[in-house]
Structure formats: C-alpha cells, structure tokens
Coordinates of C-alpha atoms in Angstrom, one line a residue:
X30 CA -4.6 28.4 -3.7
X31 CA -7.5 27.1 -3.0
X32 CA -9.7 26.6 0.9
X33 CA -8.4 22.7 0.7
X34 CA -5.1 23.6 -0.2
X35 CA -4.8 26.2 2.3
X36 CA -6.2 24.2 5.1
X37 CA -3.7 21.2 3.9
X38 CA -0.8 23.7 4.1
X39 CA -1.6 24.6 7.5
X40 CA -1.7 21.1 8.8
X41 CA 1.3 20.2 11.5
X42 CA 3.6 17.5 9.7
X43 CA 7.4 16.2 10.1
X44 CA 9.9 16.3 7.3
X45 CA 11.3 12.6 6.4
X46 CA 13.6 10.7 4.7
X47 CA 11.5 9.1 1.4
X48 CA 13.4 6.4 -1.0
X49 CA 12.1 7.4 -4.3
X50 CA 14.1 5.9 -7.6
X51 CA 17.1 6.6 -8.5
X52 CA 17.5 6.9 -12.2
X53 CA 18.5 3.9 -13.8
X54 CA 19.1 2.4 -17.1
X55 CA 16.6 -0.3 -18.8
X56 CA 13.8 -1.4 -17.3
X57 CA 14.3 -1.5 -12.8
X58 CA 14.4 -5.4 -11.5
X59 CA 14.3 -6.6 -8.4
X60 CA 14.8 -10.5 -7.3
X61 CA 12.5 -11.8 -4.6
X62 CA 15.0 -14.6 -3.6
X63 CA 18.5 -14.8 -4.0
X64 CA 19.6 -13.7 -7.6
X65 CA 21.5 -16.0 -10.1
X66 CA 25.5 -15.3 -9.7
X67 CA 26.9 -12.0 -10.6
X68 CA 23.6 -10.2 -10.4
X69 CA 22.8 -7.7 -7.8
X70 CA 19.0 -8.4 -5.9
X71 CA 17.8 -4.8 -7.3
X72 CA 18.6 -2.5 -10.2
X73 CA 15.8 -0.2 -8.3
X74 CA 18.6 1.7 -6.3
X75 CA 17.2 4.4 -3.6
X76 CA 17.5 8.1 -4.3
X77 CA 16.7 9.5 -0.6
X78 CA 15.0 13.3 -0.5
X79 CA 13.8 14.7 2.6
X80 CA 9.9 16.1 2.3
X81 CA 7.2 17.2 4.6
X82 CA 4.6 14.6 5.5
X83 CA 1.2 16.1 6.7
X84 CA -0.6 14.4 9.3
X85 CA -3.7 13.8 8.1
X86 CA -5.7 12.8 10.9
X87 CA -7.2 16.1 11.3
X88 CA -8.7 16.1 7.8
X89 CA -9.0 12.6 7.5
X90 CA -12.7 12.7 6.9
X91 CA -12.3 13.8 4.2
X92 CA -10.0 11.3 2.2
X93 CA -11.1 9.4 -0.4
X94 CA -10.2 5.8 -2.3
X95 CA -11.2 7.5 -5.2
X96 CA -9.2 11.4 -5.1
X97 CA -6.5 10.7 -3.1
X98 CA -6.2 7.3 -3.4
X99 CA -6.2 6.3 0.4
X100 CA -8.9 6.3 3.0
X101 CA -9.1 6.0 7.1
X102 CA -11.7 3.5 8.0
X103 CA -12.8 2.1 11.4
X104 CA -12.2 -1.4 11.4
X105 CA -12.6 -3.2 14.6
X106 CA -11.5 -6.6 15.0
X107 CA -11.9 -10.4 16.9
X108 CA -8.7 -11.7 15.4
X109 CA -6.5 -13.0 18.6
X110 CA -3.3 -13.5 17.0
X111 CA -2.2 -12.3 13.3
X112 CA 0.5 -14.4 13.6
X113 CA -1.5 -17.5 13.3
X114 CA -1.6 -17.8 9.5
X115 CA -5.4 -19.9 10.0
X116 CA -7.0 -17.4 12.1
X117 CA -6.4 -14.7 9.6
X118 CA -7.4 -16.9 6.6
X119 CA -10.7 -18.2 8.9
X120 CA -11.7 -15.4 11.1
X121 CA -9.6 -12.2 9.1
X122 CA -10.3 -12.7 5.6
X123 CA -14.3 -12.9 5.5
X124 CA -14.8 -9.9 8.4
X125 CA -12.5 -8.0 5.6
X126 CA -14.0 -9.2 2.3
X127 CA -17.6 -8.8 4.1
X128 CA -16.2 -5.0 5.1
X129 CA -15.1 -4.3 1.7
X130 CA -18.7 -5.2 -0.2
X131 CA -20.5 -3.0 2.4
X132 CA -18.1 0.1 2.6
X133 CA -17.3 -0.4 -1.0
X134 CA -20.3 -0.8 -2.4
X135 CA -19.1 -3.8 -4.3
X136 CA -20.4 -6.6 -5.8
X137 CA -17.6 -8.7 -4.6
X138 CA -14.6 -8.8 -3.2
X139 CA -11.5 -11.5 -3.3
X140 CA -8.8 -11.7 -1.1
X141 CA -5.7 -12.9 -2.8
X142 CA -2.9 -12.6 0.3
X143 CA -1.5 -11.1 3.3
X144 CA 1.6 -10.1 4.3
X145 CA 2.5 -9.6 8.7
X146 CA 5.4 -7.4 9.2
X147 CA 7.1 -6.4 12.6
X148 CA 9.9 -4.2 12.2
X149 CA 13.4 -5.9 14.0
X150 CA 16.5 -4.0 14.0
X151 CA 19.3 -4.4 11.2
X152 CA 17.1 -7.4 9.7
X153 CA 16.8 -7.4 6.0
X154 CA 13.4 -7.8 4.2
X155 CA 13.5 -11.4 3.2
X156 CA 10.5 -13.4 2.3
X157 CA 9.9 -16.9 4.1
X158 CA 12.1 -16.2 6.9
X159 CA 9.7 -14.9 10.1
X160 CA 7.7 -11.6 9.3
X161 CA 8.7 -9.3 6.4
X162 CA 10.2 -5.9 7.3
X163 CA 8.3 -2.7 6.7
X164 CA 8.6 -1.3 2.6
X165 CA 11.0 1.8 2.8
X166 CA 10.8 2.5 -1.0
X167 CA 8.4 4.8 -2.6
X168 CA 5.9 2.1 -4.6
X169 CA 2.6 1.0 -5.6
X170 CA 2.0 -2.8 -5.6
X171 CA 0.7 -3.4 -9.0
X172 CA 0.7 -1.7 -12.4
X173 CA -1.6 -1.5 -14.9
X174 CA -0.7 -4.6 -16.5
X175 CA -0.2 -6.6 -13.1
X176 CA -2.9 -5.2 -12.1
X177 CA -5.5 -6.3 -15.1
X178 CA -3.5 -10.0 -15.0
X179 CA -4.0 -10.4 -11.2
X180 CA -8.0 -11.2 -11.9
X181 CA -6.5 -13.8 -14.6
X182 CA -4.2 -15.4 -12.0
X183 CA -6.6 -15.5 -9.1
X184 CA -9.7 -16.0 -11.2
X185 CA -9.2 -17.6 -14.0
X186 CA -12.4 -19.1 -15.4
X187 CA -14.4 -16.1 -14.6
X188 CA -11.6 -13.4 -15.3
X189 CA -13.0 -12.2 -19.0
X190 CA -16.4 -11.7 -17.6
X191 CA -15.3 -10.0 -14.7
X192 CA -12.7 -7.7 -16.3
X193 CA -15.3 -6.2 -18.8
X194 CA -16.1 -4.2 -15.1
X195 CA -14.8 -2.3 -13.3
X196 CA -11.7 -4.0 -11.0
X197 CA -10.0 -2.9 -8.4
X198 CA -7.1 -3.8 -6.3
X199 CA -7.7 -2.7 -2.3
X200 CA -5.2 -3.5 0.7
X201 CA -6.2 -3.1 3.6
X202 CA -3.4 -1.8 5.9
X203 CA -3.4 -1.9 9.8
X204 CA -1.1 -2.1 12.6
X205 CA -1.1 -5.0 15.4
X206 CA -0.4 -3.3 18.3
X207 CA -0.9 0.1 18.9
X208 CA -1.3 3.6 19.1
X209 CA 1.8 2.8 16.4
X210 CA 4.6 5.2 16.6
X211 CA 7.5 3.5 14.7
X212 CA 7.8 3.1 11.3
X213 CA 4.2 4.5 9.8
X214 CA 2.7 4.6 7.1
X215 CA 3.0 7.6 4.2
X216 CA 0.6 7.8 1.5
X217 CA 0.7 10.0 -1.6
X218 CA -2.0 12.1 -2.2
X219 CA -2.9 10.3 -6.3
X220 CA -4.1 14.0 -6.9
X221 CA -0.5 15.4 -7.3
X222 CA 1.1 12.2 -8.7
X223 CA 1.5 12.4 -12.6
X224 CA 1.9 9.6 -15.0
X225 CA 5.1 9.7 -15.7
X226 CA 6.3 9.7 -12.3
X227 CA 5.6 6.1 -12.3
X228 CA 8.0 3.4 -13.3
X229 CA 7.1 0.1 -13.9
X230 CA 9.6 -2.4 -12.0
X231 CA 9.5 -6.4 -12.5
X232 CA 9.6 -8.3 -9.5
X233 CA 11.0 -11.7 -10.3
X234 CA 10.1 -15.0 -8.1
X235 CA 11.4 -17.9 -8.6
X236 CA 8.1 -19.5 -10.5
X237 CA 6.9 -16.1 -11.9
X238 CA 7.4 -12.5 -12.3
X239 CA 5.1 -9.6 -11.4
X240 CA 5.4 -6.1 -12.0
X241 CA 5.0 -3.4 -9.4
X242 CA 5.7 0.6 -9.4
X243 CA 8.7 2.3 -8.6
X244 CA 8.1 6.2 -8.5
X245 CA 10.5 9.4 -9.2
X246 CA 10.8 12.2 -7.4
X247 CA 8.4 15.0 -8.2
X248 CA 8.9 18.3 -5.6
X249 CA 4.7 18.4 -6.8
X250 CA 4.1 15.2 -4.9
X251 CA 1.9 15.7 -1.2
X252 CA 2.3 13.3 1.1
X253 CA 0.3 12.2 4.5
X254 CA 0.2 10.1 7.4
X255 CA -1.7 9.0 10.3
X256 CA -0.3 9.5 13.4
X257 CA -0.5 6.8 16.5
X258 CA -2.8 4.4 14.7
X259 CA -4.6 2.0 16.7
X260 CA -5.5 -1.6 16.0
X261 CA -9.1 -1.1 15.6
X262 CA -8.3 1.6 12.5
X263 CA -7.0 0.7 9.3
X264 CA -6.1 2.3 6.6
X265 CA -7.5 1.4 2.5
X266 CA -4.8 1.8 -0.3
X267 CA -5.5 1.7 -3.8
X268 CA -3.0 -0.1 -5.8
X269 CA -5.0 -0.6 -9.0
X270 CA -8.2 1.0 -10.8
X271 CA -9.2 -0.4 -14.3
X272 CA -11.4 3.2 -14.6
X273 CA -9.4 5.5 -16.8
X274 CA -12.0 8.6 -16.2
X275 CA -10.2 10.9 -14.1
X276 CA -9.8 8.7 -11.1
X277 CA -6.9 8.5 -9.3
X278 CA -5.6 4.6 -10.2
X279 CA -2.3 4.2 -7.8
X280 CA -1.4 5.2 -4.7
X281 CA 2.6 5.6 -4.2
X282 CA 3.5 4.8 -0.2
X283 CA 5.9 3.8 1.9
X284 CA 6.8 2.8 5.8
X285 CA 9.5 6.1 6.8
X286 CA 11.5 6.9 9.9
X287 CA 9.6 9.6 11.6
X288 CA 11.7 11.8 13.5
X289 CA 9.8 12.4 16.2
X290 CA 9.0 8.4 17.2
X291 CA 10.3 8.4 20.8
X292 CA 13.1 6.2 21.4
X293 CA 11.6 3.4 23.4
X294 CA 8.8 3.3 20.8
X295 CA 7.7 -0.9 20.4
X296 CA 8.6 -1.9 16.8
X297 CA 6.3 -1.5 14.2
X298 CA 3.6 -4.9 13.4
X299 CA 0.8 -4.7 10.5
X300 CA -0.7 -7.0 8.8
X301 CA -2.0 -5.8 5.2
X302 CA -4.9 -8.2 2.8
X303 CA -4.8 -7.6 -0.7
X304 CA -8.0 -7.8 -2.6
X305 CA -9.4 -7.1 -5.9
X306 CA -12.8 -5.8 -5.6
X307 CA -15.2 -6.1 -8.3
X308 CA -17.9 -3.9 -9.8
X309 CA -20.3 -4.5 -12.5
X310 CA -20.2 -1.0 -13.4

C-alpha cells in the first residue's frame, strides 16, 4: 500500500446505502416518460450495498479530471435565481463555458443542457414536472457511443472535424444553497473502476433514445464526497473522454443518503451544465 493509499485509508468517511445494478437479462432500459402498456419504466432494478464513502475535502487538492475522474473547483457566481431558466442560459452558461476554456485548457467548450434539482419528500424523479429529484443510482451520463454521437447531435456540420480531437463531456455540478448537507454528491474514484463494471443502459424519450451507464458492484470500487458544499464551489464530473491512453473516461456517481445529515437539514438544490469540451489535441 502505497503513501496515497494509506493517507486515503485514513481519511474520516460514513458508510451509505449505494444503488448499483442489479443483474438483469438483455440489455437494461429505462423510459423517460410514461412507458407503452404492460411495460415497467426500468429494467435497471437497484441492487443496494452499503460502502464507505471518504470525504475528500481534506485531499481534495489533489483530485483530478483526468485520474480520478472528478475535480473540486472554486467557482463563484452572479447568477440570482437558478430557477429562472433565462438567467442561467444568459448569465450561467457563458461564466461556465468561459471557466471551462481557462481551467481546461480547451479550445472550446459547448454547453448542451442543465438540469435544477431540489430534493422534495416522497416525490418521484419525473421530467417536465417542477425540478428533477436527486440521481440515487450508481451511473455515468453517457457511454462511449452516446458520448462520440452527442458532438453529432449538438454539432452537426462541424462534428467530423471536431471528433478527429480529442472530446470530452464535462458537467459541472453545484449546489444552490448551501453549506449542502442533504443528499450529496458521491463520486467514484475512475482509478478503481474496471471496464466491465460498466453496463451500457438505453434511455428512451419519446423522439429519441440515448444511452447512459449503469455500473455493478465491484467491493474494488473507492468512493468520495465533499462534505457541506457551498454555492461558490462546484464540483467537475467526467462523463465521457474520447482518449483511450490510460485515462480514466467515466466517472460512476450518485446523490446518497448520508447518515449523518441532521434532521432539520434544507433539501438538497443543484443545478448541473453539461458540456463537451473540445481539444485539438
């Protein structure tokens, strides 16, 4: 065991409820509206194992996009009210994109969507019905084929040029309100995920389907979080790397109950931005 392992090990963390895949037959499915008669909304069923989750903020200097797959960045913002859907696209979007070139060292960023969350009690994750609900599955947003077709959807005239670089695809995660308590945020360290661990998962829409990640359980995985965020920190998830040299290219999370959130905690808000982010290698 190495100094870094040995340093990780000795970290304080709480021991949480994860939803990781249940084994399932055929290729998991999950309907992002109501599903056509006799069909249940997910074939992705929860298997639940409890596991310790590090908190990272005393090491979090030392994350990285690129080896772990997740990063703490400062992030201060003038946004008023995440709610209002133009604020975020006017004010939001280019602070963000223009915070992703510079920390990134990009040569340009796009920001495809957003999704606002604030966690209400008993309320089901439904899309186009007030704020979503915070993700209690293991996942990673895209795959490597959603990945690769999300510069195509996005981008289309210039997606063959800009897909013979390297692509990325960034979200940028922070709470609302803070210091946040309820619901974090656990993130997997990409260093102790392996391949096969990851299960690609269509998500059907009405107009479309995507693909995202499920994951298995694997007693190898680490996992961290940050503990009483505050709204001028956020945190960078990588969902997508078109580099296949050694890199980590997903990174599994998840919201989880944390056992030691007091009981008259606020609810969790967040507002995440997905972007690809593009160099020319």
């Amino acid at each position: 065991m190495g100094l870094q392992e040995t340093r990780i090990e000795s970290l304080p963390f709480v021991t949480a409820e994860l939803n990781y895949l249940a084994p399932t037959p055929g290729k998991p499915r999950t309907y992002a509206f109501d599903p056509p008669p006799g069909e249940p909304k997910s074939t992705a069923l929860p298997e639940p194992h409890n596991v310790p989750i590090f908190d990272g903020r005393l090491i979090s200097d030392s994350f990285s996009l690129d080896r772990e797959g997740f990063a703490l960045v400062k992030h201060p913002t003038i946004v008023k009210n995440f709610y209002d859907d133009n604020e975020v696209r006017n004010v939001y979007y280019p602070a963000v994109e223009a915070f992703l070139k510079a920390t990134l060292k990009a040569d340009r960023v796009f920001i495809f969507d957003h999704t606002v969350r604030k966690r209400v009690d008993g309320a089901a994750d439904v899309r186009g019905a007030g704020p979503r609900q915070p993700a209690t599955r293991v996942h990673v947003d895209q795959t490597a084929v959603s990945g690769h077709n999300r510069v195509f959807e996005h981008l289309p005239n210039e997606a063959e040029e800009l897909v013979k670089g390297r692509v990325q695809v960034i979200n940028l995660w922070r709470p609302i309100r803070g210091p946040l308590r309820d619901s974090p945020l656990a993130m997997a360290d990409g260093t102790t995920i392996a391949p096969e661990d990851l299960i690609a998962s269509d998500l059907i829409y009405p107009n479309r389907s995507g693909e995202t990640y499920s994951v298995k359980y694997n007693p190898n995985h680490r996992w961290f979080y940050i503990p009483e965020m505050t709204p001028d920190e956020a945190i960078l998830l990588k969902c997508y790397d078109s580099a296949t040299d050694g890199r980590t290219r997903f990174g599994p999370h998840t919201a989880f109950i944390d056992p030691t959130t007091p009981a008259d905690a606020a609810p969790r808000e967040s507002i995440e931005l997905r972007t690809l982010v593009f160099h020319k290698q």
